[in-house]
Each structure stands twice: as C-alpha cells, then as structure tokens.
Amino acid sequence: MSIYKDGGKKSREERRQEGLQRWEKFKESVRDAAAQYGWVDVLEGVSKSLGDAASEWQKNPKSGHVYCPVHGGKHGDAFRLWDDADLTGASICNSCGSNPDGFATLQFAENWSFNTALREVAMFLGMWSDYENGKQTYEPAKPDPVLLAKREAQAKQREQEQQARDQRAVKALTRSFDRSIAAAESEVVQRYLRHRGIGRIALDPRVFRFVEDMEYYIKGEDGKPVLFGRFPCLLTLLSDKDGNPVTLHRTYLTPDGQKAPVNKAKKLMTPPSYLARTGNAIRMTPPGRVMGVTEGIETAWSVWWATNTPIWPTYSADYLANFEPPDGVEMLIAWVDKDLSGKGLEAGKKLKQRMWERNIQTRIMMPEIDIPDGESGVDWNDVLKREGPTAFPGPSQMRRMQNVA
C-alpha cells in the first residue's frame, strides 16, 4: 500500500498535477487581469515592437494599420490590432496571418515562446512574484485612476468618431451605387472580360455595376487622401451570409478594358463597422447544391465560363477561408490560387476543415501550371488564358464531383 494515499508525502505525479493546475489557473488569472487593465496598454508596455500599432489603435481601432513588426511590408498598412484588442490583444498581418489573443501577438512580434510571453505580461502586471512565491491567488496591478479616466474619455471619443465614419461610409456606398449603371451595359467591362479570355456572360445588375469616372485617391504627404484621378470602374456587391448588402468592391480600369495604371487597381470600400466583416461573398450566380468558391472575381468568371458551375468569389484568401455557404449547399469546390507563399492553398485547407465540421464536403482545386519567373502566383484565369476552357474539368468530371455529394 502506498504511503502517499494516507496523508503522507504526495507522489511525484500528484505534485506534477498540482503544479499544472496551478499554472493553468495562473494563466487564466493573467489573461483576465490583462483584459481588465487593457491589453493595448499591456502590449505597448511589454513590447517595443508593438508601440506603433498600439498608438494607432488608440487613434482609430478600425483602421490603425502600421508596418508589420516581423516582415515590415511596403506601404505601412500590413499589420494592426483587432477592433477588440483592448479586451483580447488580438492582431493580424495581411501576409503573416492572425493572432487570436495578446499572448499570441507577443509571441509573433517578439519571437517569444508562450511561457515567455506569459511571464512578461505577468511581470508588467505585478503578478509574477506572487506566482514565484507560491501564492494561490494573484493580485494584479491596478491601472492608475488618471489612466482610467483618460481611457474612458478616449473610448467615448472613439465611439463618436466611429459613428461619424460609419455615416461617411454609408454615404459613399450609396453615392457610388446610385451613380452606377448595369455593368452589362458597359463596353469597357466587356473589353475587360475579353482581355481576361472570357466571353460574354450574364452579369446580374444587382451585383455588377459600372461607373464611368470613379475617383481614385492616394495618401498625401500629410496622410490625408488626395485625388489622383478618375477612371472607369467596375463595382461588385459583397453580401453577408444572409444575402444582405455589406460593401462594394472596386476594379479600376482604362477605357480600353485594361487595369488602370494605379498602385492598387482593386479596392474594397470601407463598410460600416456594424456590418459583418467575415463570411461575405459576391453572389454572382444563383447558389447550387454543389457550388464553387474563389478568391478573385476574374477566377470565378473563368470557372463559370469554363464549367458552368454556380460559383461565388470572396475577394481574398482570408475571405475564402471564412466563407459562409448558403443553406442547401452539400459540396463546395474551392478554386484556390497557386501562390509562392502558399496562402491560397492554406485558405482552402482552412475552409475545408470548417466545412468538414458541418458535414459539407469540400474539394480543393489548384492550378497545375508553373508560376512564371518574377510572378508571385497564378490563378484559374491564368489557366484559362494560357490553355483555354479544356484545361478545366469537363462536364463528366464535374458531374462525378457532384455525385460524390
């Protein structure tokens, strides 16, 4: 009989379990304390790399973009803290991916292990010594009353500023749509389709619109928008999972149907903050029991032209990964981009995992053609332009996919 079961010394396993339980309790105590203190202040206090992001978040939680603390970026808009970062510490980089909480953000920005990030936060909050000294409860440092008053005033100001931004966003979206015509009526759009190797296809006027002279703005030296020029523009409506309008995607063109000579020919208009930011898609065809999903509009057009399969583009790899299919879908075909970064395939895998949890089968289709030297990737529109519709699965193959479901 073991002496450790009769009030004597505890076994090594029992001590190990108690240590693990104490560590887990400590982790949650630090997490809760950081949320109460304010994760943004914690991140700024713990990490030199996140100071700019924290500062920009304080100005505007919805658009506080800065250079990525890991890879930098070209335009100073790669990285930001999430809207709810003060409660969660979450962040995202357009290239590197998202970090779901403050510990993950610190691990990313400082290349720390989780335990190091936890210790640094605990030390900042004044809780680490309690843990080291074997205490079972941990008293976090309380924010200075002056800091609390300042934070409340900042929060009220941010709320007022956000309401004003939402009003401007609604006004801009309404004005853009109201001044547009059906894209099918535009010869510029038809030229654009032909340049992409796509024949005349039906363009739902509720989804595809056209503006003859859409303004294109760039950031001036003082950080304020400056009108760069006016260009023909294809407008495309993004809707949420219930079909409600969210925002407009803009593709700036030239009169002869090429992409406009601007830094970013494709832009997403800022939606009001109270509308969904994920799960949105461009409902360019009626849904189907089996349907496709893509990143870009041209890819979706190409697949639709070649296979006549119901398909919705989602704007980007991140949107594709978070796509919400409509009711009645039994199988998804994710026509992903082939990137040197692997982001397209990774997005398809994330979508497949999410759909597997809902019992929706998902196929991932990625181009087999090589990526040209100097290019970052290829998509299914490149396949269409290089090899034609015959490079896509034929009707019998598509039927076999559908029969799987």
mmCIF file of C-alpha atoms in Angstrom:
data_model
loop_
_atom_site.group_PDB
_atom_site.id
_atom_site.type_symbol
_atom_site.label_atom_id
_atom_site.label_comp_id
_atom_site.label_asym_id
_atom_site.label_seq_id
_atom_site.Cartn_x
_atom_site.Cartn_y
_atom_site.Cartn_z
ATOM 1 C CA MET A 1 0.000 0.000 0.000
ATOM 2 C CA SER A 2 1.346 3.432 -0.926
ATOM 3 C CA ILE A 3 2.109 5.794 1.936
ATOM 4 C CA TYR A 4 1.102 8.715 -0.315
ATOM 5 C CA LYS A 5 -2.598 7.879 -0.142
ATOM 6 C CA ASP A 6 -2.750 8.041 3.651
ATOM 7 C CA GLY A 7 -1.884 11.634 4.410
ATOM 8 C CA GLY A 8 1.867 11.248 3.946
ATOM 9 C CA LYS A 9 4.022 12.798 1.247
ATOM 10 C CA LYS A 10 2.439 13.360 -2.104
ATOM 11 C CA SER A 11 3.618 11.329 -5.041
ATOM 12 C CA ARG A 12 5.617 12.889 -7.842
ATOM 13 C CA GLU A 13 2.616 12.554 -10.171
ATOM 14 C CA GLU A 14 0.335 14.279 -7.672
ATOM 15 C CA ARG A 15 2.805 17.132 -7.280
ATOM 16 C CA ARG A 16 3.088 17.398 -11.068
ATOM 17 C CA GLN A 17 -0.677 17.562 -11.478
ATOM 18 C CA GLU A 18 -0.975 20.197 -8.776
ATOM 19 C CA GLY A 19 1.740 22.233 -10.487
ATOM 20 C CA LEU A 20 -0.055 22.010 -13.834
ATOM 21 C CA GLN A 21 -3.364 23.029 -12.279
ATOM 22 C CA ARG A 22 -1.713 25.980 -10.549
ATOM 23 C CA TRP A 23 -0.065 27.028 -13.827
ATOM 24 C CA GLU A 24 -3.362 26.854 -15.708
ATOM 25 C CA LYS A 25 -5.064 28.916 -13.013
ATOM 26 C CA PHE A 26 -2.237 31.447 -13.188
ATOM 27 C CA LYS A 27 -2.523 31.717 -16.995
ATOM 28 C CA GLU A 28 -6.227 32.491 -16.813
ATOM 29 C CA SER A 29 -5.664 34.962 -13.963
ATOM 30 C CA VAL A 30 -3.077 36.843 -16.039
ATOM 31 C CA ARG A 31 -5.318 36.774 -19.113
ATOM 32 C CA ASP A 32 -8.261 38.172 -17.135
ATOM 33 C CA ALA A 33 -6.063 40.805 -15.472
ATOM 34 C CA ALA A 34 -4.676 41.951 -18.838
ATOM 35 C CA ALA A 35 -8.208 42.367 -20.217
ATOM 36 C CA GLN A 36 -9.200 44.357 -17.131
ATOM 37 C CA TYR A 37 -6.083 46.510 -17.321
ATOM 38 C CA GLY A 38 -6.427 46.899 -21.088
ATOM 39 C CA TRP A 39 -4.488 44.649 -23.469
ATOM 40 C CA VAL A 40 -3.449 47.565 -25.689
ATOM 41 C CA ASP A 41 -1.655 49.243 -22.783
ATOM 42 C CA VAL A 42 -0.144 45.889 -21.797
ATOM 43 C CA LEU A 43 1.182 45.232 -25.316
ATOM 44 C CA GLU A 44 2.624 48.737 -25.522
ATOM 45 C CA GLY A 45 4.263 48.360 -22.117
ATOM 46 C CA VAL A 46 5.718 44.901 -22.725
ATOM 47 C CA SER A 47 6.801 45.063 -26.381
ATOM 48 C CA LYS A 48 8.870 47.754 -28.093
ATOM 49 C CA SER A 49 7.811 46.291 -31.454
ATOM 50 C CA LEU A 50 4.111 46.955 -30.861
ATOM 51 C CA GLY A 51 4.294 50.587 -29.787
ATOM 52 C CA ASP A 52 3.265 51.990 -33.181
ATOM 53 C CA ALA A 53 0.359 49.561 -33.515
ATOM 54 C CA ALA A 54 -0.879 50.405 -30.005
ATOM 55 C CA SER A 55 -0.594 54.121 -30.705
ATOM 56 C CA GLU A 56 -2.536 53.858 -33.976
ATOM 57 C CA TRP A 57 -5.196 51.704 -32.308
ATOM 58 C CA GLN A 58 -5.721 54.420 -29.719
ATOM 59 C CA LYS A 59 -6.433 56.846 -32.581
ATOM 60 C CA ASN A 60 -8.745 54.512 -34.503
ATOM 61 C CA PRO A 61 -9.343 50.851 -33.589
ATOM 62 C CA LYS A 62 -10.920 50.214 -37.009
ATOM 63 C CA SER A 63 -8.019 51.245 -39.216
ATOM 64 C CA GLY A 64 -4.831 51.537 -37.161
ATOM 65 C CA HIS A 65 -2.543 49.958 -39.762
ATOM 66 C CA VAL A 66 1.251 50.042 -39.392
ATOM 67 C CA TYR A 67 4.290 48.204 -40.744
ATOM 68 C CA CYS A 68 4.392 44.561 -39.668
ATOM 69 C CA PRO A 69 6.769 44.078 -36.699
ATOM 70 C CA VAL A 70 8.068 40.881 -38.330
ATOM 71 C CA HIS A 71 8.281 41.340 -42.112
ATOM 72 C CA GLY A 72 7.702 45.086 -42.443
ATOM 73 C CA GLY A 73 5.748 45.481 -45.652
ATOM 74 C CA LYS A 74 5.792 48.062 -48.422
ATOM 75 C CA HIS A 75 3.097 50.594 -47.633
ATOM 76 C CA GLY A 76 2.832 50.725 -43.846
ATOM 77 C CA ASP A 77 -0.584 49.039 -43.841
ATOM 78 C CA ALA A 78 0.278 45.372 -43.265
ATOM 79 C CA PHE A 79 -0.395 44.991 -39.531
ATOM 80 C CA ARG A 80 -2.938 46.155 -36.993
ATOM 81 C CA LEU A 81 -4.529 45.268 -33.691
ATOM 82 C CA TRP A 82 -8.096 43.980 -33.931
ATOM 83 C CA ASP A 83 -11.036 46.230 -33.062
ATOM 84 C CA ASP A 84 -11.492 44.405 -29.736
ATOM 85 C CA ALA A 85 -7.769 44.343 -28.944
ATOM 86 C CA ASP A 86 -8.218 46.062 -25.581
ATOM 87 C CA LEU A 87 -10.157 43.003 -24.388
ATOM 88 C CA THR A 88 -8.321 40.281 -26.324
ATOM 89 C CA GLY A 89 -4.936 41.576 -27.513
ATOM 90 C CA ALA A 90 -5.665 40.024 -30.928
ATOM 91 C CA SER A 91 -3.907 41.236 -34.078
ATOM 92 C CA ILE A 92 -3.483 40.459 -37.764
ATOM 93 C CA CYS A 93 -0.911 40.839 -40.515
ATOM 94 C CA ASN A 94 -2.176 40.724 -44.100
ATOM 95 C CA SER A 95 0.723 38.425 -45.056
ATOM 96 C CA CYS A 96 1.679 36.583 -41.864
ATOM 97 C CA GLY A 97 -1.821 35.804 -40.597
ATOM 98 C CA SER A 98 -3.831 36.473 -37.438
ATOM 99 C CA ASN A 99 -3.003 36.180 -33.745
ATOM 100 C CA PRO A 100 -6.067 35.328 -31.656
ATOM 101 C CA ASP A 101 -5.014 36.884 -28.340
ATOM 102 C CA GLY A 102 -2.421 39.081 -26.636
ATOM 103 C CA PHE A 103 -0.080 36.222 -25.838
ATOM 104 C CA ALA A 104 -0.084 35.125 -29.484
ATOM 105 C CA THR A 105 0.509 38.730 -30.580
ATOM 106 C CA LEU A 106 3.570 38.963 -28.306
ATOM 107 C CA GLN A 107 4.846 35.573 -29.475
ATOM 108 C CA PHE A 108 4.545 36.796 -33.061
ATOM 109 C CA ALA A 109 6.033 40.266 -32.582
ATOM 110 C CA GLU A 110 8.896 39.298 -30.253
ATOM 111 C CA ASN A 111 9.511 35.699 -31.341
ATOM 112 C CA TRP A 112 8.840 34.536 -27.784
ATOM 113 C CA SER A 113 7.562 31.220 -26.509
ATOM 114 C CA PHE A 114 4.163 31.227 -24.833
ATOM 115 C CA ASN A 115 5.725 30.886 -21.397
ATOM 116 C CA THR A 116 7.984 33.880 -22.032
ATOM 117 C CA ALA A 117 5.047 35.994 -23.212
ATOM 118 C CA LEU A 118 3.039 34.970 -20.142
ATOM 119 C CA ARG A 119 5.899 35.800 -17.782
ATOM 120 C CA GLU A 120 6.477 39.226 -19.367
ATOM 121 C CA VAL A 121 2.795 40.127 -19.101
ATOM 122 C CA ALA A 122 2.646 38.846 -15.523
ATOM 123 C CA MET A 123 5.714 40.904 -14.606
ATOM 124 C CA PHE A 124 4.182 44.016 -16.180
ATOM 125 C CA LEU A 125 1.000 43.454 -14.155
ATOM 126 C CA GLY A 126 2.924 42.755 -10.945
ATOM 127 C CA MET A 127 1.699 39.154 -10.683
ATOM 128 C CA TRP A 128 4.876 37.167 -11.362
ATOM 129 C CA SER A 129 6.337 37.484 -7.864
ATOM 130 C CA ASP A 130 3.119 36.114 -6.361
ATOM 131 C CA TYR A 131 3.420 33.038 -8.566
ATOM 132 C CA GLU A 132 7.107 32.563 -7.823
ATOM 133 C CA ASN A 133 6.428 32.810 -4.097
ATOM 134 C CA GLY A 134 3.896 30.001 -4.282
ATOM 135 C CA LYS A 135 0.755 32.025 -3.664
ATOM 136 C CA GLN A 136 -2.549 30.569 -4.812
ATOM 137 C CA THR A 137 -4.152 33.947 -5.597
ATOM 138 C CA TYR A 138 -2.582 36.714 -7.635
ATOM 139 C CA GLU A 139 -3.195 40.402 -7.214
ATOM 140 C CA PRO A 140 -2.687 42.323 -10.462
ATOM 141 C CA ALA A 141 -1.572 45.900 -10.591
ATOM 142 C CA LYS A 142 -4.477 48.292 -10.917
ATOM 143 C CA PRO A 143 -4.408 50.998 -13.594
ATOM 144 C CA ASP A 144 -3.763 54.487 -12.367
ATOM 145 C CA PRO A 145 -7.062 56.427 -11.858
ATOM 146 C CA VAL A 146 -5.784 59.121 -14.196
ATOM 147 C CA LEU A 147 -5.120 56.454 -16.833
ATOM 148 C CA LEU A 148 -8.617 55.017 -16.343
ATOM 149 C CA ALA A 149 -10.229 58.439 -16.771
ATOM 150 C CA LYS A 150 -8.143 59.057 -19.881
ATOM 151 C CA ARG A 151 -9.113 55.666 -21.316
ATOM 152 C CA GLU A 152 -12.815 56.330 -20.728
ATOM 153 C CA ALA A 153 -12.561 59.696 -22.437
ATOM 154 C CA GLN A 154 -10.694 58.134 -25.353
ATOM 155 C CA ALA A 155 -13.306 55.377 -25.643
ATOM 156 C CA LYS A 156 -16.123 57.933 -25.788
ATOM 157 C CA GLN A 157 -14.269 59.954 -28.392
ATOM 158 C CA ARG A 158 -13.566 56.818 -30.469
ATOM 159 C CA GLU A 159 -17.238 55.887 -30.342
ATOM 160 C CA GLN A 160 -18.261 59.322 -31.610
ATOM 161 C CA GLU A 161 -15.614 59.237 -34.327
ATOM 162 C CA GLN A 162 -16.720 55.738 -35.360
ATOM 163 C CA GLN A 163 -20.316 56.880 -35.713
ATOM 164 C CA ALA A 164 -19.138 59.690 -37.976
ATOM 165 C CA ARG A 165 -17.042 57.247 -40.062
ATOM 166 C CA ASP A 166 -19.997 54.893 -40.376
ATOM 167 C CA GLN A 167 -22.156 57.744 -41.664
ATOM 168 C CA ARG A 168 -19.495 58.677 -44.222
ATOM 169 C CA ALA A 169 -19.163 55.022 -45.289
ATOM 170 C CA VAL A 170 -22.899 54.658 -45.868
ATOM 171 C CA LYS A 171 -22.966 57.921 -47.797
ATOM 172 C CA ALA A 172 -20.027 56.884 -50.018
ATOM 173 C CA LEU A 173 -21.504 53.446 -50.736
ATOM 174 C CA THR A 174 -24.927 54.874 -51.518
ATOM 175 C CA ARG A 175 -23.498 57.570 -53.781
ATOM 176 C CA SER A 176 -21.327 55.060 -55.675
ATOM 177 C CA PHE A 177 -24.215 52.677 -56.292
ATOM 178 C CA ASP A 178 -26.693 55.407 -57.198
ATOM 179 C CA ARG A 179 -24.428 56.883 -59.875
ATOM 180 C CA SER A 180 -23.705 53.484 -61.457
ATOM 181 C CA ILE A 181 -25.283 51.632 -64.361
ATOM 182 C CA ALA A 182 -25.598 47.902 -65.009
ATOM 183 C CA ALA A 183 -22.138 46.533 -65.873
ATOM 184 C CA ALA A 184 -23.591 44.525 -68.743
ATOM 185 C CA GLU A 185 -24.340 47.837 -70.485
ATOM 186 C CA SER A 186 -20.686 48.921 -70.359
ATOM 187 C CA GLU A 187 -18.436 48.280 -73.328
ATOM 188 C CA VAL A 188 -15.438 48.895 -71.039
ATOM 189 C CA VAL A 189 -16.454 45.904 -68.903
ATOM 190 C CA GLN A 190 -16.955 43.742 -71.990
ATOM 191 C CA ARG A 191 -13.455 44.684 -73.175
ATOM 192 C CA TYR A 192 -12.101 43.807 -69.741
ATOM 193 C CA LEU A 193 -13.717 40.369 -69.948
ATOM 194 C CA ARG A 194 -12.254 39.757 -73.393
ATOM 195 C CA HIS A 195 -8.775 40.735 -72.178
ATOM 196 C CA ARG A 196 -9.194 38.093 -69.459
ATOM 197 C CA GLY A 197 -10.099 35.428 -72.028
ATOM 198 C CA ILE A 198 -13.761 35.366 -71.004
ATOM 199 C CA GLY A 199 -16.616 35.552 -73.463
ATOM 200 C CA ARG A 200 -19.893 37.378 -72.967
ATOM 201 C CA ILE A 201 -21.502 36.183 -69.730
ATOM 202 C CA ALA A 202 -24.584 37.227 -67.796
ATOM 203 C CA LEU A 203 -23.787 39.971 -65.292
ATOM 204 C CA ASP A 204 -26.501 40.304 -62.670
ATOM 205 C CA PRO A 205 -27.291 44.052 -62.479
ATOM 206 C CA ARG A 206 -27.945 43.705 -58.739
ATOM 207 C CA VAL A 207 -24.327 42.573 -58.279
ATOM 208 C CA PHE A 208 -22.237 44.057 -61.104
ATOM 209 C CA ARG A 209 -22.333 47.793 -61.685
ATOM 210 C CA PHE A 210 -20.219 50.306 -63.603
ATOM 211 C CA VAL A 211 -19.183 53.928 -63.028
ATOM 212 C CA GLU A 212 -17.643 55.893 -65.890
ATOM 213 C CA ASP A 213 -15.438 58.195 -63.776
ATOM 214 C CA MET A 214 -14.819 56.825 -60.272
ATOM 215 C CA GLU A 215 -12.436 58.874 -58.115
ATOM 216 C CA TYR A 216 -9.111 57.265 -57.171
ATOM 217 C CA TYR A 217 -7.430 58.633 -54.044
ATOM 218 C CA ILE A 218 -3.893 58.210 -52.748
ATOM 219 C CA LYS A 219 -2.380 59.160 -49.404
ATOM 220 C CA GLY A 220 -0.771 62.592 -49.403
ATOM 221 C CA GLU A 221 2.365 63.602 -47.553
ATOM 222 C CA ASP A 222 0.242 64.767 -44.628
ATOM 223 C CA GLY A 223 -1.531 61.396 -44.503
ATOM 224 C CA LYS A 224 -4.777 62.777 -45.911
ATOM 225 C CA PRO A 225 -6.381 61.452 -49.126
ATOM 226 C CA VAL A 226 -5.509 63.259 -52.358
ATOM 227 C CA LEU A 227 -7.414 62.819 -55.625
ATOM 228 C CA PHE A 228 -5.077 61.064 -58.076
ATOM 229 C CA GLY A 229 -7.501 60.798 -60.984
ATOM 230 C CA ARG A 230 -10.800 59.430 -62.282
ATOM 231 C CA PHE A 231 -11.145 56.079 -64.045
ATOM 232 C CA PRO A 232 -13.814 53.721 -65.373
ATOM 233 C CA CYS A 233 -14.669 51.361 -62.536
ATOM 234 C CA LEU A 234 -16.378 48.005 -62.160
ATOM 235 C CA LEU A 235 -18.376 47.854 -58.914
ATOM 236 C CA THR A 236 -19.210 44.494 -57.390
ATOM 237 C CA LEU A 237 -21.553 43.951 -54.457
ATOM 238 C CA LEU A 238 -20.428 41.869 -51.466
ATOM 239 C CA SER A 239 -23.210 40.401 -49.332
ATOM 240 C CA ASP A 240 -23.233 38.649 -45.969
ATOM 241 C CA LYS A 241 -24.226 35.036 -45.418
ATOM 242 C CA ASP A 242 -27.906 36.015 -45.356
ATOM 243 C CA GLY A 243 -27.682 37.955 -48.626
ATOM 244 C CA ASN A 244 -27.713 41.430 -47.075
ATOM 245 C CA PRO A 245 -25.504 44.044 -48.818
ATOM 246 C CA VAL A 246 -22.265 44.842 -46.977
ATOM 247 C CA THR A 247 -19.946 46.808 -49.258
ATOM 248 C CA LEU A 248 -18.688 47.356 -52.798
ATOM 249 C CA HIS A 249 -15.520 46.081 -54.430
ATOM 250 C CA ARG A 250 -13.932 48.409 -56.998
ATOM 251 C CA THR A 251 -11.836 47.400 -60.005
ATOM 252 C CA TYR A 252 -10.332 50.480 -61.676
ATOM 253 C CA LEU A 253 -9.972 50.175 -65.460
ATOM 254 C CA THR A 254 -8.843 52.054 -68.534
ATOM 255 C CA PRO A 255 -11.255 52.887 -71.374
ATOM 256 C CA ASP A 256 -9.820 50.012 -73.432
ATOM 257 C CA GLY A 257 -10.566 47.464 -70.688
ATOM 258 C CA GLN A 258 -7.161 47.069 -69.036
ATOM 259 C CA LYS A 259 -6.458 47.532 -65.351
ATOM 260 C CA ALA A 260 -5.881 51.183 -64.520
ATOM 261 C CA PRO A 261 -2.252 52.363 -64.087
ATOM 262 C CA VAL A 262 -2.574 52.868 -60.325
ATOM 263 C CA ASN A 263 -0.895 51.357 -57.284
ATOM 264 C CA LYS A 264 -3.907 49.234 -56.307
ATOM 265 C CA ALA A 265 -6.377 48.683 -59.137
ATOM 266 C CA LYS A 266 -8.648 46.704 -56.819
ATOM 267 C CA LYS A 267 -10.026 48.193 -53.643
ATOM 268 C CA LEU A 268 -12.728 47.285 -51.154
ATOM 269 C CA MET A 269 -14.844 50.188 -49.948
ATOM 270 C CA THR A 270 -14.969 50.518 -46.172
ATOM 271 C CA PRO A 271 -18.278 49.156 -44.838
ATOM 272 C CA PRO A 272 -19.996 50.492 -41.729
ATOM 273 C CA SER A 273 -18.471 48.914 -38.622
ATOM 274 C CA TYR A 274 -21.750 47.305 -37.569
ATOM 275 C CA LEU A 275 -21.893 45.093 -40.667
ATOM 276 C CA ALA A 276 -20.236 41.682 -40.951
ATOM 277 C CA ARG A 277 -16.526 41.666 -41.811
ATOM 278 C CA THR A 278 -16.161 37.919 -42.486
ATOM 279 C CA GLY A 279 -18.163 35.290 -44.343
ATOM 280 C CA ASN A 280 -19.064 37.705 -47.139
ATOM 281 C CA ALA A 281 -19.131 36.848 -50.820
ATOM 282 C CA ILE A 282 -20.121 38.156 -54.263
ATOM 283 C CA ARG A 283 -23.335 36.343 -55.219
ATOM 284 C CA MET A 284 -22.713 36.378 -58.957
ATOM 285 C CA THR A 285 -24.776 33.233 -59.715
ATOM 286 C CA PRO A 286 -27.717 31.520 -58.058
ATOM 287 C CA PRO A 287 -26.486 29.079 -55.386
ATOM 288 C CA GLY A 288 -26.459 25.350 -56.028
ATOM 289 C CA ARG A 289 -26.339 22.085 -54.132
ATOM 290 C CA VAL A 290 -22.758 21.890 -55.410
ATOM 291 C CA MET A 291 -21.044 25.217 -55.932
ATOM 292 C CA GLY A 292 -17.623 26.783 -56.265
ATOM 293 C CA VAL A 293 -15.887 29.477 -54.277
ATOM 294 C CA THR A 294 -12.842 31.548 -55.267
ATOM 295 C CA GLU A 295 -10.677 34.409 -54.103
ATOM 296 C CA GLY A 296 -10.954 36.810 -57.051
ATOM 297 C CA ILE A 297 -13.729 37.858 -59.401
ATOM 298 C CA GLU A 298 -11.790 37.005 -62.566
ATOM 299 C CA THR A 299 -11.128 33.492 -61.262
ATOM 300 C CA ALA A 300 -14.836 32.988 -60.606
ATOM 301 C CA TRP A 301 -15.726 34.293 -64.061
ATOM 302 C CA SER A 302 -13.180 31.910 -65.595
ATOM 303 C CA VAL A 303 -14.521 28.839 -63.786
ATOM 304 C CA TRP A 304 -18.107 29.804 -64.565
ATOM 305 C CA TRP A 305 -17.254 30.361 -68.230
ATOM 306 C CA ALA A 306 -15.404 27.035 -68.490
ATOM 307 C CA THR A 307 -17.607 24.761 -66.334
ATOM 308 C CA ASN A 308 -20.987 26.500 -65.955
ATOM 309 C CA THR A 309 -20.824 25.722 -62.229
ATOM 310 C CA PRO A 310 -22.555 28.012 -59.702
ATOM 311 C CA ILE A 311 -19.755 29.990 -58.083
ATOM 312 C CA TRP A 312 -19.164 32.934 -55.757
ATOM 313 C CA PRO A 313 -15.917 34.924 -55.408
ATOM 314 C CA THR A 314 -14.981 36.174 -51.949
ATOM 315 C CA TYR A 315 -12.398 38.948 -52.590
ATOM 316 C CA SER A 316 -9.305 37.411 -50.898
ATOM 317 C CA ALA A 317 -7.746 34.285 -49.401
ATOM 318 C CA ASP A 318 -8.774 35.341 -45.891
ATOM 319 C CA TYR A 319 -12.366 35.839 -47.031
ATOM 320 C CA LEU A 320 -12.302 32.440 -48.755
ATOM 321 C CA ALA A 321 -11.086 30.722 -45.584
ATOM 322 C CA ASN A 322 -14.035 32.236 -43.699
ATOM 323 C CA PHE A 323 -16.654 31.767 -46.413
ATOM 324 C CA GLU A 324 -20.181 31.033 -45.188
ATOM 325 C CA PRO A 325 -22.113 28.946 -47.743
ATOM 326 C CA PRO A 326 -25.841 29.495 -48.177
ATOM 327 C CA ASP A 327 -28.365 26.978 -46.914
ATOM 328 C CA GLY A 328 -28.720 23.836 -49.007
ATOM 329 C CA VAL A 329 -25.082 23.527 -50.117
ATOM 330 C CA GLU A 330 -23.866 19.944 -49.835
ATOM 331 C CA MET A 331 -20.490 20.299 -51.512
ATOM 332 C CA LEU A 332 -18.033 23.141 -52.096
ATOM 333 C CA ILE A 333 -15.290 23.300 -54.724
ATOM 334 C CA ALA A 334 -12.571 25.762 -53.642
ATOM 335 C CA TRP A 335 -10.759 27.021 -56.750
ATOM 336 C CA VAL A 336 -7.708 28.391 -54.951
ATOM 337 C CA ASP A 337 -4.785 30.423 -56.285
ATOM 338 C CA LYS A 338 -1.340 28.857 -56.593
ATOM 339 C CA ASP A 339 0.963 31.212 -54.666
ATOM 340 C CA LEU A 340 4.646 31.084 -53.810
ATOM 341 C CA SER A 341 3.539 31.939 -50.280
ATOM 342 C CA GLY A 342 1.104 29.017 -50.192
ATOM 343 C CA LYS A 343 -1.607 31.333 -48.847
ATOM 344 C CA GLY A 344 -4.251 30.246 -51.355
ATOM 345 C CA LEU A 345 -3.865 26.558 -50.583
ATOM 346 C CA GLU A 346 -3.777 27.247 -46.855
ATOM 347 C CA ALA A 347 -7.036 29.189 -47.131
ATOM 348 C CA GLY A 348 -8.606 26.271 -48.979
ATOM 349 C CA LYS A 349 -7.497 23.863 -46.264
ATOM 350 C CA LYS A 350 -8.942 26.077 -43.542
ATOM 351 C CA LEU A 351 -12.236 26.268 -45.417
ATOM 352 C CA LYS A 352 -12.257 22.505 -45.905
ATOM 353 C CA GLN A 353 -11.727 21.921 -42.191
ATOM 354 C CA ARG A 354 -14.546 24.310 -41.283
ATOM 355 C CA MET A 355 -16.907 22.690 -43.763
ATOM 356 C CA TRP A 356 -15.936 19.188 -42.607
ATOM 357 C CA GLU A 357 -17.171 20.137 -39.144
ATOM 358 C CA ARG A 358 -20.552 20.944 -40.770
ATOM 359 C CA ASN A 359 -20.669 17.780 -42.897
ATOM 360 C CA ILE A 360 -20.206 19.764 -46.123
ATOM 361 C CA GLN A 361 -17.741 18.035 -48.436
ATOM 362 C CA THR A 362 -15.087 20.282 -49.959
ATOM 363 C CA ARG A 363 -12.751 19.754 -52.928
ATOM 364 C CA ILE A 364 -9.684 21.945 -53.397
ATOM 365 C CA MET A 365 -8.741 22.711 -56.997
ATOM 366 C CA MET A 366 -5.386 24.436 -57.598
ATOM 367 C CA PRO A 367 -3.781 25.263 -60.979
ATOM 368 C CA GLU A 368 -1.086 22.846 -62.155
ATOM 369 C CA ILE A 369 0.647 25.373 -64.413
ATOM 370 C CA ASP A 370 4.025 26.773 -63.354
ATOM 371 C CA ILE A 371 4.400 30.168 -61.749
ATOM 372 C CA PRO A 372 6.374 32.396 -64.169
ATOM 373 C CA ASP A 373 9.667 33.904 -63.057
ATOM 374 C CA GLY A 374 9.127 37.202 -61.316
ATOM 375 C CA GLU A 375 5.473 36.449 -60.504
ATOM 376 C CA SER A 376 4.057 35.671 -57.060
ATOM 377 C CA GLY A 377 1.454 33.184 -58.242
ATOM 378 C CA VAL A 378 -1.103 32.056 -60.803
ATOM 379 C CA ASP A 379 -4.856 31.563 -60.692
ATOM 380 C CA TRP A 380 -7.527 29.886 -62.778
ATOM 381 C CA ASN A 381 -7.846 32.918 -65.035
ATOM 382 C CA ASP A 382 -4.201 32.371 -65.978
ATOM 383 C CA VAL A 383 -5.104 28.775 -66.784
ATOM 384 C CA LEU A 384 -7.965 29.951 -68.979
ATOM 385 C CA LYS A 385 -5.795 32.466 -70.855
ATOM 386 C CA ARG A 386 -2.910 30.024 -71.389
ATOM 387 C CA GLU A 387 -4.703 26.754 -72.090
ATOM 388 C CA GLY A 388 -8.365 27.574 -72.678
ATOM 389 C CA PRO A 389 -11.543 26.003 -71.213
ATOM 390 C CA THR A 390 -10.360 22.465 -71.990
ATOM 391 C CA ALA A 391 -7.830 22.731 -69.129
ATOM 392 C CA PHE A 392 -10.738 22.756 -66.667
ATOM 393 C CA PRO A 393 -12.609 19.646 -65.505
ATOM 394 C CA GLY A 394 -15.071 18.607 -68.182
ATOM 395 C CA PRO A 395 -18.821 18.077 -67.716
ATOM 396 C CA SER A 396 -18.419 14.401 -66.810
ATOM 397 C CA GLN A 397 -15.779 15.200 -64.175
ATOM 398 C CA MET A 398 -17.961 17.923 -62.703
ATOM 399 C CA ARG A 399 -20.898 15.514 -62.565
ATOM 400 C CA ARG A 400 -18.735 12.937 -60.770
ATOM 401 C CA MET A 401 -17.808 15.594 -58.211
ATOM 402 C CA GLN A 402 -21.473 16.398 -57.737
ATOM 403 C CA ASN A 403 -22.399 12.737 -57.428
ATOM 404 C CA VAL A 404 -19.960 12.357 -54.546
ATOM 405 C CA ALA A 405 -22.188 14.618 -52.517
#
